[in-house]
Amino acid sequence: MIAVELRKLARRPRTWATLFLLDLLPTVVAVLLAVTHLGPRPGQGPAFLSAVLANGSLFSVAALAIVLPLFLPVAVTVIAGDSIAGEAQAGTLRYLLTRPVGRTRLLVAKLIAVLVFVLVAVVVVAGTGYLVGKLLLGGQPLTASTSVAGVTGVTSVSGSTLTAGQIALRTVLAIGYVALSMIGVAAMALLLSTFSDSPLSASLGALAFLIGSSLLLPLDAARGIAPYLPTRYWLSFIDLFRDPILWRNVERGVLLQLVYVVVLLGAAWANFSSKDITS
Amino acid sequence: MIRSTGLTKRFGQVVAVDDIDLDVRAGDVYGFLGANGSGKTTSVRMILGLVLPTSGSVELLGEPMPRGGRRVLPKVGTLVEGAAAYGHLSARANLELLDASGGSAGRRTRRHRIDDVLEQVGLAGTGRRPVKAFSLGMRQRLGLAAALLPQPELLVLDEPTNGLDPQGIREVRELLLRLNAAGATIFLSSHLLAEIEQMCTRVGVLDRGRLVVQDDLANLQAPTGRTIVRTSDPAAAVAALDGRVEGRDGDRLLVRADDPAALNALLVGQHVPVSELVAERRTLEDVIMERTEPGADRVMPP
Amino acid sequence: MRRGWRWLVVAAATAVLVALPFAAHLLPVAHSSVSAAQLLTRIQGSAHVQYSGYAESSGGLALPVTTRFNSINDLFGDRTQLRVWWRAADDWRVDSINLAGERDLRRDRLGVWTWDYESNTAERFVEAVVPIVRLPRPDDLVPATLARRLLSQVGAAQVTRLPDARIAGHDAAGLRLQITDARSTIEHVDVWALPASGLPVRVTVFGKGDSAPVLTSSLLDLSTSAPPASQTAFRPAVTAKVRSSQFGDIVAAVDQFGQSTPPPQLAGLRRAPLHLGSVGVYGQGVTALVAVPVPPRLARTLARQLAGTPGSVSVSSGGSEIGALSISVGPLNLLLSAEGIDDARWLLAGTVTAPTLLAAVAELPPAAGFR
């Protein structure tokens, strides 16, 4: 069933359009940076963007930071919101279920397909970021001085030097973490998708949930519920580039996303498995 | 094959299906007749486990639904409320995906079975054309192909001829009768009386959620005990039959007579020219008119 | 019911998952029998205790200053996340974490390295010129450092025991310092420390009449094993901009190059000994004030900012305004004196009452210019 869902996803032109758009933004940023050499002022703009001017190989991580706050979640909600509601709208849901496909199995297969999409999207963004960074930003004078000194490495957030191997490992971890961060949103969109027969309203609902979370996060009054907000630990992938790695928030981020999946997928299951399919 | 007891579905205050006891037997071509909005589709969805009954129960191929769906649905082909497919894929790709989704009759035979059903419904030549470029009739054929794909013992078809031209309707009818002859039971819902009358061996009539008729078509179309006589000399015929004529319409007479052969002999003996003589049977329409209230989709003030 | 049971399962699972984080608070706290005096002594002598951890401090002070004092505003007006590795009083590392980077301090025997990721800059201050007077830094907010500073000159009579609490996964004994000095604006300071080693793990400071603390600093994670030396050592990356600095911040510069001479005593508070720069530090513990001669240009900026801040008061003495400005920010009082020589002014700040600051400014000579 998972394979079937993946095939469906892979054969949709929209999936590829989404991936393309996800890649476009970091590429545009890289081109602009390479042309203007204007990094954001400290404390502003996405993480690592000022650092990539010094070393282009960090641009894969910077690209993740660029798409993480908005582009990636929008892509996830669009794909995940479509999962059940899209089938309902097209009328294919009733044929799937009388095939028969178990309702719980369908839900899980849909979620896994979305997650595979997210992982592919994140890997592609990071890969594009790496290539673009090497091509457009790699030849900066500071990098040249690095090679003169005989040390090839990247400065960690804590100011120490990380070897290429360490950076590669941490980038892989960051890719995994960013992909995992989307799992809560995906589950939310999936839940709404079981309530609504309109993919659009499911996607927008999940997006509203995210925007709500992002708005609450900086409020002092919401401090008490902040650890429960789905976007709370999103940017913690930066902690993977501190030296030593600060696991605290990363661990919490992973746990929080898993809790969201359990609760939201549970609710989706409770709703969907006893729902009258009238579409 | 399908048996329901006290099957009822309420959507809020509205009772869509009210206490129906369906009985579809193996080998039947069962016509499920009802006006739009009479609860046909809801009943079909309950039979297939898509909608959960408010009360009552359904058995499909001997298993209670929806719990037994995993075991019996692979042996059932369905077409519910119009065909549906992924618009950006071809007919073949759609069937492949559907077949791979579950309840498949086997991966190895898939290619062969898909070729088969596409041939059967007349879509073999569509190639890579995406379904979104299909006409309504072609989509309906594809839906039928999907229903046939698992080589089902039972076909549950909701308005299968929707959107087809007269030629297509005829093809589908012949296809279904062929499948029935080969052993498949067919449950056919329709709002078209003629369609049911032409194909079915057994009829159930739904009126505002209630099953008002359920019987073999042969029983329903029993002779009325009257004979229709057409003659070029109606006056002579009336005189000869001596008060047994119940109605006269030009050269057409309605005669109370159980045995058309005896009536014919009588008329010929009296030298009345008979151009046509046939025993009157009740039409399905008569039965339905008799047992249902007018205009099921009309909403009366309470 | 046939449909409802699934929702019940989901609701129950949700309730359990949401409640789990709170379950840790329900664990019983081991009671310690350490006395207040013992605990105080252990805290005061805890600078050698090795540990590493993650701390969060939060302050409620919104200071009406910008530009050159931004860093203080961040420290006392907001939440600060700190990573600490402590091997000795002259071998430690404190990272101040923010979303997109960090600012680090590494102390070694010779001095301090600062590292700012976003500007890719490492800066070195050698100890010989590390000033005693400087602006607050992130390491001052580490619970242990903060607690030792606040309790430095406190006697056993001023402290009482508080109930034990579970902090960062460790059982900690509580200690309250009640401030009796009428000049202070601080009500009391609560410190929790590991009873055996005296390592402070949480500090809360309450202003007079406040229900919420003005400053809290607490460890959230704590490891009492010794951090390796490699963790605190610093070698700047080759790509980093490296600078060496003679003096740290503006206050340190003023202290060295100002020509004012603060008196040995202000408003009854004695000047800190062994320090003879032009910045005066008076009092001790939490009853303290600092008098800084502000150079003319900065003085004008400050005066403009203070005058434009809601709640600032133009100070009058004997019915006429004397050109000084004062403002209260929670328990912190600020006073900018009238112009002295070349428009230089005194800036007085402290956790003492406004009348105390007024008395202090009257005792100061006019602010002098700079070399």
CSV table of C-alpha atoms in Angstrom, one decimal, chain C residues 93-322:
chain,number,residue,atom,x,y,z
C,93,ARG,CA,33.4,28.5,29.4
C,94,VAL,CA,30.0,30.2,29.2
C,95,ASP,CA,28.1,30.1,25.9
C,96,SER,CA,25.2,32.5,25.5
C,97,ILE,CA,22.9,30.7,23.0
C,98,ASN,CA,20.5,32.4,20.7
C,99,LEU,CA,18.4,31.1,17.8
C,100,ALA,CA,20.8,31.8,15.0
C,101,GLY,CA,24.2,31.8,16.7
C,102,GLU,CA,25.9,32.3,20.0
C,103,ARG,CA,28.3,34.6,22.0
C,104,ASP,CA,30.8,32.7,24.0
C,105,LEU,CA,33.2,33.5,26.8
C,106,ARG,CA,36.2,31.3,27.6
C,107,ARG,CA,38.3,32.0,30.6
C,108,ASP,CA,41.8,30.7,30.9
C,109,ARG,CA,44.7,31.6,33.2
C,110,LEU,CA,45.8,34.5,31.0
C,111,GLY,CA,42.5,36.1,30.2
C,112,VAL,CA,39.2,35.9,28.4
C,113,TRP,CA,38.3,34.9,24.8
C,114,THR,CA,35.0,36.2,23.4
C,115,TRP,CA,33.5,34.6,20.3
C,116,ASP,CA,30.6,36.0,18.3
C,117,TYR,CA,29.4,33.6,15.7
C,118,GLU,CA,27.3,36.1,13.7
C,119,SER,CA,30.1,38.6,13.2
C,120,ASN,CA,32.7,35.7,13.0
C,121,THR,CA,34.9,37.5,15.5
C,122,ALA,CA,37.1,36.2,18.3
C,123,GLU,CA,38.4,38.8,20.7
C,124,ARG,CA,41.1,38.4,23.3
C,125,PHE,CA,41.4,40.3,26.6
C,126,VAL,CA,44.6,39.6,28.5
C,127,GLU,CA,44.2,39.4,32.2
C,128,ALA,CA,46.7,42.2,33.0
C,129,VAL,CA,44.3,44.7,31.6
C,130,VAL,CA,41.1,42.9,32.4
C,131,PRO,CA,39.3,45.6,34.4
C,132,ILE,CA,37.7,45.0,37.7
C,133,VAL,CA,34.9,47.4,36.7
C,134,ARG,CA,33.0,46.4,33.6
C,135,LEU,CA,29.5,46.0,32.3
C,136,PRO,CA,27.6,42.8,33.2
C,137,ARG,CA,28.4,39.8,31.0
C,138,PRO,CA,26.5,36.6,30.4
C,139,ASP,CA,28.7,34.6,32.8
C,140,ASP,CA,27.6,36.9,35.6
C,141,LEU,CA,24.1,35.3,35.2
C,142,VAL,CA,25.2,31.7,35.6
C,143,PRO,CA,23.4,30.7,38.8
C,144,ALA,CA,26.5,29.7,40.7
C,145,THR,CA,28.4,32.8,39.9
C,146,LEU,CA,25.4,35.0,40.5
C,147,ALA,CA,24.7,33.4,43.9
C,148,ARG,CA,28.3,33.7,45.1
C,149,ARG,CA,28.3,37.4,44.1
C,150,LEU,CA,25.1,38.1,45.9
C,151,LEU,CA,26.0,36.1,49.0
C,152,SER,CA,29.7,37.2,49.1
C,153,GLN,CA,29.7,39.3,52.2
C,154,VAL,CA,26.7,37.8,53.9
C,155,GLY,CA,26.8,36.5,57.5
C,156,ALA,CA,25.0,33.5,58.9
C,157,ALA,CA,22.6,35.7,60.8
C,158,GLN,CA,21.0,37.1,57.7
C,159,VAL,CA,20.0,33.7,56.1
C,160,THR,CA,17.3,31.1,56.8
C,161,ARG,CA,16.7,27.8,55.2
C,162,LEU,CA,14.0,27.3,52.6
C,163,PRO,CA,12.3,23.9,51.7
C,164,ASP,CA,14.3,21.6,49.4
C,165,ALA,CA,13.5,21.5,45.8
C,166,ARG,CA,14.3,19.3,42.8
C,167,ILE,CA,16.2,21.3,40.3
C,168,ALA,CA,17.8,20.0,37.0
C,169,GLY,CA,17.3,16.5,38.3
C,170,HIS,CA,19.1,17.1,41.6
C,171,ASP,CA,17.9,17.6,45.1
C,172,ALA,CA,18.8,21.1,46.2
C,173,ALA,CA,18.6,22.8,49.5
C,174,GLY,CA,17.1,26.3,49.7
C,175,LEU,CA,18.5,29.4,51.4
C,176,ARG,CA,16.9,32.8,51.8
C,177,LEU,CA,18.8,36.1,52.3
C,178,GLN,CA,16.5,38.7,53.7
C,179,ILE,CA,17.7,42.2,53.0
C,180,THR,CA,17.3,44.4,56.0
C,181,ASP,CA,19.2,47.5,54.8
C,182,ALA,CA,16.6,50.3,54.3
C,183,ARG,CA,18.5,51.7,51.4
C,184,SER,CA,18.1,48.6,49.3
C,185,THR,CA,15.3,48.0,46.9
C,186,ILE,CA,15.7,44.3,47.1
C,187,GLU,CA,13.4,42.3,49.4
C,188,HIS,CA,15.1,39.0,49.5
C,189,VAL,CA,17.3,36.6,47.5
C,190,ASP,CA,16.5,32.9,47.3
C,191,VAL,CA,19.3,30.4,46.4
C,192,TRP,CA,19.1,26.7,46.0
C,193,ALA,CA,22.3,24.7,46.1
C,194,LEU,CA,23.5,21.1,46.2
C,195,PRO,CA,23.7,20.5,49.9
C,196,ALA,CA,27.0,18.5,49.8
C,197,SER,CA,29.1,20.7,47.5
C,198,GLY,CA,27.3,24.0,47.9
C,199,LEU,CA,27.1,24.4,44.1
C,200,PRO,CA,24.2,26.9,43.6
C,201,VAL,CA,21.7,25.8,41.0
C,202,ARG,CA,19.0,28.4,41.2
C,203,VAL,CA,18.8,32.1,42.2
C,204,THR,CA,15.7,34.3,42.4
C,205,VAL,CA,15.8,37.9,43.3
C,206,PHE,CA,12.7,39.7,44.6
C,207,GLY,CA,12.4,43.5,44.7
C,208,LYS,CA,10.5,45.2,47.5
C,209,GLY,CA,6.8,44.9,47.0
C,210,ASP,CA,7.1,42.7,44.0
C,211,SER,CA,5.3,39.4,43.8
C,212,ALA,CA,7.3,38.1,40.8
C,213,PRO,CA,11.1,37.9,40.9
C,214,VAL,CA,13.0,40.6,39.0
C,215,LEU,CA,15.7,38.1,38.1
C,216,THR,CA,15.7,34.3,38.0
C,217,SER,CA,18.6,32.1,36.9
C,218,SER,CA,18.3,28.4,37.1
C,219,LEU,CA,20.2,25.4,35.8
C,220,LEU,CA,17.9,23.1,33.7
C,221,ASP,CA,20.5,20.4,33.1
C,222,LEU,CA,23.4,19.7,35.4
C,223,SER,CA,26.2,17.2,35.3
C,224,THR,CA,28.5,17.2,38.4
C,225,SER,CA,31.3,15.4,36.7
C,226,ALA,CA,34.3,17.4,35.7
C,227,PRO,CA,34.2,18.7,32.1
C,228,PRO,CA,37.3,17.9,30.1
C,229,ALA,CA,39.9,20.6,29.5
C,230,SER,CA,39.3,20.4,25.8
C,231,GLN,CA,35.8,21.7,26.3
C,232,THR,CA,36.9,25.0,27.8
C,233,ALA,CA,40.0,25.6,25.7
C,234,PHE,CA,39.6,27.9,22.7
C,235,ARG,CA,41.5,28.1,19.5
C,236,PRO,CA,39.9,30.5,17.0
C,237,ALA,CA,39.1,29.0,13.6
C,238,VAL,CA,41.4,30.1,10.8
C,239,THR,CA,38.6,31.9,9.1
C,240,ALA,CA,37.6,33.9,12.1
C,241,LYS,CA,38.5,37.6,12.5
C,242,VAL,CA,40.7,37.7,15.5
C,243,ARG,CA,41.2,40.9,17.6
C,244,SER,CA,43.1,41.7,20.7
C,245,SER,CA,41.6,44.3,23.0
C,246,GLN,CA,43.1,46.5,25.6
C,247,PHE,CA,39.9,47.1,27.4
C,248,GLY,CA,36.6,45.4,27.4
C,249,ASP,CA,33.5,47.7,27.3
C,250,ILE,CA,32.7,51.3,27.6
C,251,VAL,CA,32.6,51.3,31.4
C,252,ALA,CA,36.0,49.7,31.6
C,253,ALA,CA,37.3,52.4,29.2
C,254,VAL,CA,35.8,55.2,31.3
C,255,ASP,CA,37.3,53.6,34.4
C,256,GLN,CA,40.8,53.7,32.9
C,257,PHE,CA,40.7,57.0,31.0
C,258,GLY,CA,38.3,59.1,33.0
C,259,GLN,CA,39.7,61.9,35.1
C,260,SER,CA,37.0,62.0,37.8
C,261,THR,CA,37.8,60.9,41.2
C,262,PRO,CA,34.9,59.3,43.1
C,263,PRO,CA,34.9,59.8,46.9
C,264,PRO,CA,35.6,56.8,49.2
C,265,GLN,CA,32.0,56.9,50.5
C,266,LEU,CA,28.6,57.7,49.0
C,267,ALA,CA,25.3,57.9,50.9
C,268,GLY,CA,26.8,55.9,53.7
C,269,LEU,CA,28.0,53.1,51.3
C,270,ARG,CA,31.7,52.4,51.2
C,271,ARG,CA,33.7,52.3,48.0
C,272,ALA,CA,34.9,48.9,47.0
C,273,PRO,CA,38.6,48.6,48.1
C,274,LEU,CA,41.6,48.0,45.9
C,275,HIS,CA,40.1,49.9,43.0
C,276,LEU,CA,41.1,53.4,42.2
C,277,GLY,CA,39.8,54.1,38.6
C,278,SER,CA,37.3,56.9,37.9
C,279,VAL,CA,34.3,54.6,38.2
C,280,GLY,CA,33.1,54.2,41.7
C,281,VAL,CA,31.5,51.0,43.0
C,282,TYR,CA,29.8,51.3,46.4
C,283,GLY,CA,28.2,48.9,48.8
C,284,GLN,CA,28.2,45.1,48.6
C,285,GLY,CA,26.0,42.2,47.7
C,286,VAL,CA,22.6,43.4,46.7
C,287,THR,CA,22.8,46.8,48.3
C,288,ALA,CA,25.1,48.5,45.8
C,289,LEU,CA,25.4,51.4,43.4
C,290,VAL,CA,27.8,52.4,40.8
C,291,ALA,CA,28.8,55.9,39.8
C,292,VAL,CA,30.1,56.3,36.2
C,293,PRO,CA,31.4,59.6,34.8
C,294,VAL,CA,29.9,59.7,31.4
C,295,PRO,CA,31.8,61.4,28.5
C,296,PRO,CA,30.0,64.4,27.0
C,297,ARG,CA,28.7,62.9,23.8
C,298,LEU,CA,27.3,59.8,25.4
C,299,ALA,CA,26.0,62.0,28.2
C,300,ARG,CA,23.9,64.0,25.7
C,301,THR,CA,22.5,60.8,24.1
C,302,LEU,CA,21.7,59.4,27.5
C,303,ALA,CA,20.0,62.6,28.7
C,304,ARG,CA,17.9,62.6,25.5
C,305,GLN,CA,16.9,59.0,25.9
C,306,LEU,CA,16.1,59.3,29.6
C,307,ALA,CA,14.0,62.5,29.1
C,308,GLY,CA,12.0,60.7,26.3
C,309,THR,CA,11.3,57.7,28.4
C,310,PRO,CA,7.9,57.5,30.1
C,311,GLY,CA,8.3,57.5,33.9
C,312,SER,CA,11.5,59.5,33.9
C,313,VAL,CA,11.5,62.4,36.4
C,314,SER,CA,13.4,65.7,36.3
C,315,VAL,CA,14.9,65.9,39.8
C,316,SER,CA,14.2,69.0,41.8
C,317,SER,CA,15.9,70.0,44.9
C,318,GLY,CA,14.6,72.7,47.2
C,319,GLY,CA,11.8,73.5,44.8
C,320,SER,CA,14.0,74.1,41.7
C,321,GLU,CA,15.1,71.7,39.1
C,322,ILE,CA,18.8,70.8,39.2
